[in-house]
mmCIF file of N, CA and C in Angstrom:
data_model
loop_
_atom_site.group_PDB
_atom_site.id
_atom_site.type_symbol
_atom_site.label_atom_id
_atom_site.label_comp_id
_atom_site.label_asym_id
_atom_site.label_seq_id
_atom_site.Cartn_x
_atom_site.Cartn_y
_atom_site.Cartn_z
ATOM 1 N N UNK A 14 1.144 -4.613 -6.213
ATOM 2 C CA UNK A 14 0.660 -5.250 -7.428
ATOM 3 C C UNK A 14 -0.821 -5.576 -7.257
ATOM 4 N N UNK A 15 -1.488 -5.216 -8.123
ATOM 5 C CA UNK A 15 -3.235 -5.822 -8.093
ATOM 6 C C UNK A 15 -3.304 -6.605 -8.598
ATOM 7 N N UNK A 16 -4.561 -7.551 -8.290
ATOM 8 C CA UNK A 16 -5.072 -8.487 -8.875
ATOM 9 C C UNK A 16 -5.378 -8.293 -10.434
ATOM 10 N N UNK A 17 -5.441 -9.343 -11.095
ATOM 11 C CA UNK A 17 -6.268 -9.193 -12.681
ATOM 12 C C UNK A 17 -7.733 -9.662 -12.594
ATOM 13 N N UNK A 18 -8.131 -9.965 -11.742
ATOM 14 C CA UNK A 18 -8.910 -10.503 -11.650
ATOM 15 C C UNK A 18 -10.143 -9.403 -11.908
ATOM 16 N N UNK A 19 -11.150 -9.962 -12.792
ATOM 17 C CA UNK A 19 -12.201 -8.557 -13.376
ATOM 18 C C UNK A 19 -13.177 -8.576 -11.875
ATOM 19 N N UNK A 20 -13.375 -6.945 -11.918
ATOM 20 C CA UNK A 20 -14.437 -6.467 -11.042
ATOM 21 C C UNK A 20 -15.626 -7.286 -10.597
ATOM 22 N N UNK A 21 -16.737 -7.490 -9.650
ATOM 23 C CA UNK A 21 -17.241 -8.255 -9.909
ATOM 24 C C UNK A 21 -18.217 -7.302 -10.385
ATOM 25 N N UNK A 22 -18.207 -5.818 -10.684
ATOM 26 C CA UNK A 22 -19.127 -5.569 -11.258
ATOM 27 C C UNK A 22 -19.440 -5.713 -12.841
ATOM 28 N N UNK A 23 -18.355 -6.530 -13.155
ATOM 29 C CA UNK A 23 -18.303 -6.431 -14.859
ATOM 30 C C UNK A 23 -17.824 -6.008 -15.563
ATOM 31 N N UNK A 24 -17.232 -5.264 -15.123
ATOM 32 C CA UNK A 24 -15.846 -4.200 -16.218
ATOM 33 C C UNK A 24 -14.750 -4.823 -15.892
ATOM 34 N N UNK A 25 -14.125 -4.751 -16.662
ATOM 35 C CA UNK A 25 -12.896 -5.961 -16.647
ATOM 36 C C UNK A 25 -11.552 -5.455 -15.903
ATOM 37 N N UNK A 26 -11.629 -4.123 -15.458
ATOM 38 C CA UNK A 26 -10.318 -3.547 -14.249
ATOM 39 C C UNK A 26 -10.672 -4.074 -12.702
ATOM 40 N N UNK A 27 -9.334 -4.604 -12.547
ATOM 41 C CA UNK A 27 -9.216 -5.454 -11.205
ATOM 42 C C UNK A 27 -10.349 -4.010 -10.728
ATOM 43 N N UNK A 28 -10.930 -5.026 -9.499
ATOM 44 C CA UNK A 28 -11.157 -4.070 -7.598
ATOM 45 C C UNK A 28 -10.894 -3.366 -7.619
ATOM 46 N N UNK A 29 -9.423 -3.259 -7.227
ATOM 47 C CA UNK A 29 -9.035 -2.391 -7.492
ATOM 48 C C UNK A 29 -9.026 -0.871 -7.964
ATOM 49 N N UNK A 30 -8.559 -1.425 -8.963
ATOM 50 C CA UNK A 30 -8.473 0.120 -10.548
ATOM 51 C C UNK A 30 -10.182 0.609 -9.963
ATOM 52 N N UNK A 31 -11.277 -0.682 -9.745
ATOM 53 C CA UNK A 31 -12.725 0.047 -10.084
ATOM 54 C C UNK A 31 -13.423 0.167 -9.516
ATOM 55 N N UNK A 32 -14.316 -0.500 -8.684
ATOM 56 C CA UNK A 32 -15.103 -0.419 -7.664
ATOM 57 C C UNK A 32 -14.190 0.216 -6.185
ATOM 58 N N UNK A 33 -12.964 -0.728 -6.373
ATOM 59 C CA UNK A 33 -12.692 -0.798 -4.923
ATOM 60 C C UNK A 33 -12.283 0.676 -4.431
ATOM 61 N N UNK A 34 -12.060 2.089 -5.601
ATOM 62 C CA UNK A 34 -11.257 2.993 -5.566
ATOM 63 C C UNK A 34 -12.691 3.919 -4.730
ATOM 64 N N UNK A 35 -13.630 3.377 -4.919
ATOM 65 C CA UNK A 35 -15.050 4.118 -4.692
ATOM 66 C C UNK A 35 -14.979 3.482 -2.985
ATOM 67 N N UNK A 36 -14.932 2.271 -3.096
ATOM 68 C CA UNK A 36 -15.398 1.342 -1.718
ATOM 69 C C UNK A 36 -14.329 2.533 -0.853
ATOM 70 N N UNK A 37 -13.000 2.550 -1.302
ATOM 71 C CA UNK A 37 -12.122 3.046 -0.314
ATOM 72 C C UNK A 37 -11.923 4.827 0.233
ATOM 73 N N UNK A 38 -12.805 5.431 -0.580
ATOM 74 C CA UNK A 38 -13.153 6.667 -0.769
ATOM 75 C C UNK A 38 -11.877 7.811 -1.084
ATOM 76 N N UNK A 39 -11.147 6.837 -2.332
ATOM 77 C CA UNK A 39 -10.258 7.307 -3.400
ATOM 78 C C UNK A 39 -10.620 8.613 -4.525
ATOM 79 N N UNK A 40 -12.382 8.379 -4.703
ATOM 80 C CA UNK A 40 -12.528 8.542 -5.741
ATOM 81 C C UNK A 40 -14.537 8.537 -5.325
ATOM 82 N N UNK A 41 -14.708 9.368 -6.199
ATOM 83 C CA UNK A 41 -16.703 9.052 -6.037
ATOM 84 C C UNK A 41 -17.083 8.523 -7.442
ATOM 85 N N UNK A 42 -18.072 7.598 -7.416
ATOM 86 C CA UNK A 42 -18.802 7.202 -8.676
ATOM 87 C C UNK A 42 -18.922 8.636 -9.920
ATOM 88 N N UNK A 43 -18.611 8.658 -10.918
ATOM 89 C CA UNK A 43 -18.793 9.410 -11.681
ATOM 90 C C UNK A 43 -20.286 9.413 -12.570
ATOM 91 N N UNK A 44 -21.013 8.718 -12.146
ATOM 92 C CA UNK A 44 -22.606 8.098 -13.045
ATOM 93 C C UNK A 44 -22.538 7.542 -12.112
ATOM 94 N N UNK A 45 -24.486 7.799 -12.234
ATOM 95 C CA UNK A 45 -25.269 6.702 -11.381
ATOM 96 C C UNK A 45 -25.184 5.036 -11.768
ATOM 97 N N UNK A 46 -24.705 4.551 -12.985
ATOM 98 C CA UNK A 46 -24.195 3.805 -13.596
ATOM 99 C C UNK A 46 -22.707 2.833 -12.709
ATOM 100 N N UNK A 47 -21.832 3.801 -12.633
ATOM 101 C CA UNK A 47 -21.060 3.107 -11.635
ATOM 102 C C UNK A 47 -21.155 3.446 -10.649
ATOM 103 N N UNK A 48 -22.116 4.377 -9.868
ATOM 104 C CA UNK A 48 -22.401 4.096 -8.660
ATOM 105 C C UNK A 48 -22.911 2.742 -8.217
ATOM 106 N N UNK A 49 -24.198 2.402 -9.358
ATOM 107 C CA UNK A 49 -24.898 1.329 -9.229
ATOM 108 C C UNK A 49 -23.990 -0.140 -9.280
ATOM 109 N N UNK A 50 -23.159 0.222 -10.428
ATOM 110 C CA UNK A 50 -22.029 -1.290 -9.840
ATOM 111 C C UNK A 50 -21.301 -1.255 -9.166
ATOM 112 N N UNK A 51 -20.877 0.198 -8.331
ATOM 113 C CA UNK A 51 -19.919 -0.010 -6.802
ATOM 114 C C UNK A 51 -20.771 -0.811 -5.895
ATOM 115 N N UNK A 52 -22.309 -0.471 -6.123
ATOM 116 C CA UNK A 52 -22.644 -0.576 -4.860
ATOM 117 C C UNK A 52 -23.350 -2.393 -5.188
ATOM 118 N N UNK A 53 -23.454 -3.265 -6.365
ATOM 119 C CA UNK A 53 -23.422 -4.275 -6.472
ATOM 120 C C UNK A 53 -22.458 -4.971 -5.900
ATOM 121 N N UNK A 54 -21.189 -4.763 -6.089
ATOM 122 C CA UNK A 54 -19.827 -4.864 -5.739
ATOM 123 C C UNK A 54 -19.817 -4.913 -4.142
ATOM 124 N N UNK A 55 -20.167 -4.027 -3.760
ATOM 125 C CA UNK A 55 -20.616 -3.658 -2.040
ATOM 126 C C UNK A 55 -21.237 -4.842 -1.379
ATOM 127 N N UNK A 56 -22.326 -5.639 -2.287
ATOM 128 C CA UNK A 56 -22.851 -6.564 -1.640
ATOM 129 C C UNK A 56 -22.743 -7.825 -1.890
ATOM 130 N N UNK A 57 -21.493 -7.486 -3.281
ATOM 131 C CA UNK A 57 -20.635 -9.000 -2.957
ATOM 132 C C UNK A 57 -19.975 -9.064 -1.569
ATOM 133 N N UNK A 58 -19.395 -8.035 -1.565
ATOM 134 C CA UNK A 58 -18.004 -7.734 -0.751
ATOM 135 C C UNK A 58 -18.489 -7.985 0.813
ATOM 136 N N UNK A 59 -20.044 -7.636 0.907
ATOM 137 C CA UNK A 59 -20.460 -7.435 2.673
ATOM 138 C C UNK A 59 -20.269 -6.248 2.815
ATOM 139 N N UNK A 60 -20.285 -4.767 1.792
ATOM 140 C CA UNK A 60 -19.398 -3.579 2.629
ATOM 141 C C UNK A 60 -20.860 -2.831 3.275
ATOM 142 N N UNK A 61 -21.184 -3.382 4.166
ATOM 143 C CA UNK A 61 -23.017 -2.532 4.476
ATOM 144 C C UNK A 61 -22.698 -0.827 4.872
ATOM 145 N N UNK A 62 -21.323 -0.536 4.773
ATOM 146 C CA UNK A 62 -20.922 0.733 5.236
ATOM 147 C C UNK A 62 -20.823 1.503 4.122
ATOM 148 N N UNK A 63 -20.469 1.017 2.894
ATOM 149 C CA UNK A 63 -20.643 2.079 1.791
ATOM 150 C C UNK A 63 -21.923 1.787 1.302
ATOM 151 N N UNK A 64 -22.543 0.835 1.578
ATOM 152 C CA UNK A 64 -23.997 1.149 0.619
ATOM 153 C C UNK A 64 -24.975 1.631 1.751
ATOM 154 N N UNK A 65 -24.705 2.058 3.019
ATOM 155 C CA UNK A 65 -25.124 2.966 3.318
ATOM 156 C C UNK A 65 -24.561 4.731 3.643
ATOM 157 N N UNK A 66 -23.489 4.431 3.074
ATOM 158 C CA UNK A 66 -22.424 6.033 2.790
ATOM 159 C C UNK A 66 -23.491 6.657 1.224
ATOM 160 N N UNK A 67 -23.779 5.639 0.855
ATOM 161 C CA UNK A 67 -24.125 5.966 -1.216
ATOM 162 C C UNK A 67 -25.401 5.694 -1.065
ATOM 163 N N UNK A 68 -26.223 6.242 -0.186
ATOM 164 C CA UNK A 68 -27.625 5.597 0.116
ATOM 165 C C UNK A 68 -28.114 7.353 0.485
ATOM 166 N N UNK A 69 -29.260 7.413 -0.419
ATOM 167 C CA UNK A 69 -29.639 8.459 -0.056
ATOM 168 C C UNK A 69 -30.195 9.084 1.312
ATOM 169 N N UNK A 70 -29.835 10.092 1.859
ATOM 170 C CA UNK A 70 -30.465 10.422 3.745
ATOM 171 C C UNK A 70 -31.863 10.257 3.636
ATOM 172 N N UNK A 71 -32.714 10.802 2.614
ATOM 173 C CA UNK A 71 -34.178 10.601 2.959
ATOM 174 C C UNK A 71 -34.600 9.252 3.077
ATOM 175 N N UNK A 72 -33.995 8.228 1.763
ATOM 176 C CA UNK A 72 -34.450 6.903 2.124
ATOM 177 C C UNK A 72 -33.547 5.906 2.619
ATOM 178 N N UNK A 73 -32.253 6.452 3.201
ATOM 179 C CA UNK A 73 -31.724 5.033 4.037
ATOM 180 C C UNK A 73 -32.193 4.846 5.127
ATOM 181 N N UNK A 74 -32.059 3.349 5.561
ATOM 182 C CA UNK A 74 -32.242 2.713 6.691
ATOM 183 C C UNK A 74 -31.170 2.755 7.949
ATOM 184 N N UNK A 75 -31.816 2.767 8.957
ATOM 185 C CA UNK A 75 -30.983 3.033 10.251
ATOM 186 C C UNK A 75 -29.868 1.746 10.354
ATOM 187 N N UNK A 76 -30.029 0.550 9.566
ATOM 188 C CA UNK A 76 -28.989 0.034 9.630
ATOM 189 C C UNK A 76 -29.198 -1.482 7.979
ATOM 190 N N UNK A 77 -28.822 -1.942 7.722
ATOM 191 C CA UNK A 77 -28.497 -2.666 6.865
ATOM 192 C C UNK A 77 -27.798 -3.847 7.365
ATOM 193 N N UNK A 78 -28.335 -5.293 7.155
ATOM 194 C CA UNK A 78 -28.010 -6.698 7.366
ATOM 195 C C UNK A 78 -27.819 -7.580 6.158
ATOM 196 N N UNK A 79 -26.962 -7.271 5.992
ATOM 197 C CA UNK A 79 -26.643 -8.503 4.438
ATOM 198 C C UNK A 79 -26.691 -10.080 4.897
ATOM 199 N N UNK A 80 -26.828 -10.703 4.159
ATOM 200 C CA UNK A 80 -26.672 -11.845 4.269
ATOM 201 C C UNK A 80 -25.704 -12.672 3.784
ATOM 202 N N UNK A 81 -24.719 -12.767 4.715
ATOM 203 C CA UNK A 81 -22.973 -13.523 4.158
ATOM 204 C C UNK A 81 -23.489 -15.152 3.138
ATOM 205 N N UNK A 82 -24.538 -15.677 3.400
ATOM 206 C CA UNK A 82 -25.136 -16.777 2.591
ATOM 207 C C UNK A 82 -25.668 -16.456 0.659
ATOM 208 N N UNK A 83 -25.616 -15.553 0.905
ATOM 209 C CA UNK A 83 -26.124 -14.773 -0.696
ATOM 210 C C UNK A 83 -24.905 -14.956 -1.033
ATOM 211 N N UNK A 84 -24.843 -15.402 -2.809
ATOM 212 C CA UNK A 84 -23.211 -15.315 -3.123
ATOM 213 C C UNK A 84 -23.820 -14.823 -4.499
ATOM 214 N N UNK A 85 -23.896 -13.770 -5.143
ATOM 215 C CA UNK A 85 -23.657 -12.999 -6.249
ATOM 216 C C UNK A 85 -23.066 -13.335 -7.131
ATOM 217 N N UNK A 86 -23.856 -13.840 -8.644
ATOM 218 C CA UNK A 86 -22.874 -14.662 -9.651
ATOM 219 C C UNK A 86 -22.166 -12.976 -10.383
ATOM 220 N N UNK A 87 -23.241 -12.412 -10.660
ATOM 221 C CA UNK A 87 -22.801 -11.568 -12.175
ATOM 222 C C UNK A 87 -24.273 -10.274 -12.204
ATOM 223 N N UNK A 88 -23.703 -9.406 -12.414
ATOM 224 C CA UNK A 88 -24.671 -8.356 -12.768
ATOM 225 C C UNK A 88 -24.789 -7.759 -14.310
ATOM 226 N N UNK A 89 -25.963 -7.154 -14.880
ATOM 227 C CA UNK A 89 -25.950 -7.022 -16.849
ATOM 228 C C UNK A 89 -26.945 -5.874 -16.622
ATOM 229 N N UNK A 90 -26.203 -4.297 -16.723
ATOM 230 C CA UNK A 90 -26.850 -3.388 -17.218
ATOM 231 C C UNK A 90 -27.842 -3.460 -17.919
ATOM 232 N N UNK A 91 -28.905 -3.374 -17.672
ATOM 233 C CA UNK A 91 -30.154 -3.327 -19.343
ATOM 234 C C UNK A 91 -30.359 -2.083 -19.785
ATOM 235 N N UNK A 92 -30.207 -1.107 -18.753
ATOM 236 C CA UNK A 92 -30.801 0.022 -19.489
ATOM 237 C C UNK A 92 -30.044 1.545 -18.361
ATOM 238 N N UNK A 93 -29.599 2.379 -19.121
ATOM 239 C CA UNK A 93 -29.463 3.834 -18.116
ATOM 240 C C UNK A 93 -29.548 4.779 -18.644
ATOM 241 N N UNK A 94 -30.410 5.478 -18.029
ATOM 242 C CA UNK A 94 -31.192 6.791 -18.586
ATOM 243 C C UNK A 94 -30.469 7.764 -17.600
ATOM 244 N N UNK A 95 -29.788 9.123 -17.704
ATOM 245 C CA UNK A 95 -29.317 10.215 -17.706
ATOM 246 C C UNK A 95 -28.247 9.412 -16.745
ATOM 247 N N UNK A 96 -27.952 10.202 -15.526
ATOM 248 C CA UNK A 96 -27.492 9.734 -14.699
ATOM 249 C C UNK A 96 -25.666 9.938 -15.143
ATOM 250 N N UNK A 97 -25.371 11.197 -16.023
ATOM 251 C CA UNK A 97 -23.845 11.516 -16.050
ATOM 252 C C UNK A 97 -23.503 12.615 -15.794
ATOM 253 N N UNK A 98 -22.582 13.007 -15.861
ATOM 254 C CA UNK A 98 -22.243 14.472 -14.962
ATOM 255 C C UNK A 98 -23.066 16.064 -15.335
ATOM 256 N N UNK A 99 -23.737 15.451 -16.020
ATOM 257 C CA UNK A 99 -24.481 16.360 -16.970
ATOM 258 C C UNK A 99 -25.734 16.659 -16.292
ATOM 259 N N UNK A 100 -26.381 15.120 -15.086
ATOM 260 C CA UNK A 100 -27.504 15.146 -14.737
ATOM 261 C C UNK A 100 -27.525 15.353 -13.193
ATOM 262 N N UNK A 101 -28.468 15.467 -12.570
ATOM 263 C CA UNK A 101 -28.658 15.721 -11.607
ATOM 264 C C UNK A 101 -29.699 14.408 -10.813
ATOM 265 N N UNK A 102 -30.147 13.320 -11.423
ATOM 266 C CA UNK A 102 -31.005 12.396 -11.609
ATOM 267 C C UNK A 102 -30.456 11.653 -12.630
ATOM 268 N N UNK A 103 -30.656 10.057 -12.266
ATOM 269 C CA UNK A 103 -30.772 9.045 -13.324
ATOM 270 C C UNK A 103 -31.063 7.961 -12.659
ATOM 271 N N UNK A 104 -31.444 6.906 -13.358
ATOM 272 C CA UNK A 104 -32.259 5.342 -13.607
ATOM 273 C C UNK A 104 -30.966 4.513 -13.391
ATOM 274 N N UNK A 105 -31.079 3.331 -13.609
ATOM 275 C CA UNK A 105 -30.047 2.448 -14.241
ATOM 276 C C UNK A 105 -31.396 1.233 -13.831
ATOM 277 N N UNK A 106 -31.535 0.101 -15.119
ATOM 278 C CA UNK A 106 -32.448 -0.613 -14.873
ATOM 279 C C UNK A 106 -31.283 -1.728 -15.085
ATOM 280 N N UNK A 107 -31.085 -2.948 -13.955
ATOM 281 C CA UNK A 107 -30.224 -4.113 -14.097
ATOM 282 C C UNK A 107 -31.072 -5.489 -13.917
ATOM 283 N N UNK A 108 -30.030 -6.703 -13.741
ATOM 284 C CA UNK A 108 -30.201 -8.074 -13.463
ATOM 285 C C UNK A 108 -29.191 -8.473 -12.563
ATOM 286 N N UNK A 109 -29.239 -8.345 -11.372
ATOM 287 C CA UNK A 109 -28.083 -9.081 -10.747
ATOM 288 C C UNK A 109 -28.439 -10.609 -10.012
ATOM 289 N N UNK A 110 -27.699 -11.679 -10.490
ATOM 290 C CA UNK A 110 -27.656 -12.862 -10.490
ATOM 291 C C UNK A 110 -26.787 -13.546 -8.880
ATOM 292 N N UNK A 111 -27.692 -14.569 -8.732
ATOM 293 C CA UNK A 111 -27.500 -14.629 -7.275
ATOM 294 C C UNK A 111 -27.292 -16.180 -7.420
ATOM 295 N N UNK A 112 -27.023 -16.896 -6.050
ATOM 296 C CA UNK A 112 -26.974 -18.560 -6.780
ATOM 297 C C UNK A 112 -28.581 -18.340 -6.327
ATOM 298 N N UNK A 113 -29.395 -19.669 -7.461
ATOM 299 C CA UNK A 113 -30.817 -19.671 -6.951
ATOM 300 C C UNK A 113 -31.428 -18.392 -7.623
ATOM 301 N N UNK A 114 -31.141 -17.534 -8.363
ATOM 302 C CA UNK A 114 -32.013 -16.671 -8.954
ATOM 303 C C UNK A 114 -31.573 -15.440 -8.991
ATOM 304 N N UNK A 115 -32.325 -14.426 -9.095
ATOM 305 C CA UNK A 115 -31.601 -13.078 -9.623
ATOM 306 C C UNK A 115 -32.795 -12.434 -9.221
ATOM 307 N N UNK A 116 -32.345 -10.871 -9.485
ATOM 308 C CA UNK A 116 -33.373 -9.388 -8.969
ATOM 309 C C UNK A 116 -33.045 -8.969 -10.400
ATOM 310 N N UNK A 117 -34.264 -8.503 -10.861
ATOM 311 C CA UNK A 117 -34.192 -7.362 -11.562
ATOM 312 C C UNK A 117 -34.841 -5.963 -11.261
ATOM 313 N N UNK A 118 -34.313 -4.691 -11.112
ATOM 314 C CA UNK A 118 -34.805 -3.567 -10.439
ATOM 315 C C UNK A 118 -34.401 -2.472 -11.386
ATOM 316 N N UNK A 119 -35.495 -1.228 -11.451
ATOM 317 C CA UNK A 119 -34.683 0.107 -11.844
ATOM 318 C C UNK A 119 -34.621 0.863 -10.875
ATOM 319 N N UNK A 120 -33.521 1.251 -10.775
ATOM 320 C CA UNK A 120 -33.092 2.067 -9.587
ATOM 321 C C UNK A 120 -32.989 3.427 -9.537
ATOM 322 N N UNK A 121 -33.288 4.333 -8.582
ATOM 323 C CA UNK A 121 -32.963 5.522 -9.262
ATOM 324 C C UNK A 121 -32.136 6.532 -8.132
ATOM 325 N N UNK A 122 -31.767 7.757 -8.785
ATOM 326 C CA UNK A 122 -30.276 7.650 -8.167
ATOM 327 C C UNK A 122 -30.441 9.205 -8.430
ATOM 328 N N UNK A 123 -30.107 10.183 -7.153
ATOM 329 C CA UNK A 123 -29.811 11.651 -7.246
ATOM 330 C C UNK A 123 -28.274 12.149 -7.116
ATOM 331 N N UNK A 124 -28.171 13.053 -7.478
ATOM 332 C CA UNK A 124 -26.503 13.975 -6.707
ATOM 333 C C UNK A 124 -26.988 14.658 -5.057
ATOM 334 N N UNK A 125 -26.505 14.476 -4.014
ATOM 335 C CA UNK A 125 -26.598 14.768 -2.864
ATOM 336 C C UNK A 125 -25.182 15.579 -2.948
ATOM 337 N N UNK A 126 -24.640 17.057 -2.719
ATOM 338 C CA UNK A 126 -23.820 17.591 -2.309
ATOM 339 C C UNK A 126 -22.758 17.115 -3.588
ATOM 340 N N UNK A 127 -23.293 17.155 -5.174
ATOM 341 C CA UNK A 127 -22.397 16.309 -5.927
ATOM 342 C C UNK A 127 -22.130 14.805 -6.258
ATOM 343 N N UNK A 128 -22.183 14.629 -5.116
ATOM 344 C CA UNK A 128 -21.900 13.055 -5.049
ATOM 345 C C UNK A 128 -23.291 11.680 -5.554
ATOM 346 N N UNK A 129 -23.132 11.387 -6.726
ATOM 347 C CA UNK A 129 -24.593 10.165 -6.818
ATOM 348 C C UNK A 129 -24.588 9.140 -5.880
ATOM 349 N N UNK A 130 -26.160 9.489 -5.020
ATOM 350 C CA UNK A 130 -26.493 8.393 -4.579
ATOM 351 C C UNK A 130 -27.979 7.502 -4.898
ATOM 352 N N UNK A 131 -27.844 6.471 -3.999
ATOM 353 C CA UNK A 131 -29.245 5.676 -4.274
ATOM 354 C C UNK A 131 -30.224 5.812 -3.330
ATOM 355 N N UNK A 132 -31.366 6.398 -4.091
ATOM 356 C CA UNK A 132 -32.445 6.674 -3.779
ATOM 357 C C UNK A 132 -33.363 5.654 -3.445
ATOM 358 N N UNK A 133 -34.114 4.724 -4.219
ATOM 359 C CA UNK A 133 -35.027 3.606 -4.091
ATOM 360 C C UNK A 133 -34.852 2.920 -5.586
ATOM 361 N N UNK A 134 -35.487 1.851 -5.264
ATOM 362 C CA UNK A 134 -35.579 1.071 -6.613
ATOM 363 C C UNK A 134 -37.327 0.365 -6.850
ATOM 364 N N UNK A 135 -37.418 0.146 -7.921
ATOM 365 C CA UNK A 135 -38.444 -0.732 -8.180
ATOM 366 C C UNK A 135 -38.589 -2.040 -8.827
ATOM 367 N N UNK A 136 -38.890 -2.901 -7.954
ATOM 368 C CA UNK A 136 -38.754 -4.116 -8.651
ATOM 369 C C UNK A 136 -39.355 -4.825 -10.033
ATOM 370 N N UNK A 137 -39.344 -5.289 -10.786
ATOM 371 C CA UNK A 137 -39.748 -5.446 -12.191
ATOM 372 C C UNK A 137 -40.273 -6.861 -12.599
ATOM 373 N N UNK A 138 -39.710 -7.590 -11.999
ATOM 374 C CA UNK A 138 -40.198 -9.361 -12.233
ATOM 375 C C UNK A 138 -39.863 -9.870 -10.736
#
């Protein structure tokens, strides 16, 4: 039985059903769109292993340190430009809310071997 409890990326299907099917490598992001909220999801969760699985080879880092003190209220799509099975490239510009403040970034995101990953982002405010 799953939780009901909504994603924390914002779509209202438990973990489960949504992010978590990506976290568990059930399933690959279908858009850079829900790539981008698996991998929000990722850093609720602490998973530093899929957001560097979904991290592009040219620009990931040799290792990744989250900080278990960050607690992630809520993330709000603003904007996504291509980034569906159609593309080969896309954006997704967000707000993800933190206690104490928030990031806003557009991110941008290629197909590596099919699969969308994250490339770099740019920060905005």
């Amino acid at each position: 039985m799953t939780s009901r409890t909504p994603c924390p990326c914002g779509l209202p299907e438990s973990y489960e059903e949504c992010c978590g099917r990506f976290h568990g490598g059930a399933a690959a992001a279908p858009t850079a769109e829900r790539l981008m909220r698996s991998r929000y999801t990722a850093f609720v969760r602490l998973d530093a292993a899929y957001l560097l699985r979904t991290w592009h080879p040219r620009t990931r880092p040799a290792r990744l340190d989250l900080d278990p003190g960050t607690r992630w209220t809520g993330l709000k799509i603003l904007a996504a430009e291509a980034g569906s099975a159609f593309h080969s490239t896309g954006t997704v510009t967000f707000r993800a809310s933190f206690r104490g403040g928030s990031l806003h970034e557009r991110s941008r995101f290629e197909r590596v071997d099919g699969a969308w990953v994250y490339v770099d982002g740019e920060f905005l405010d």
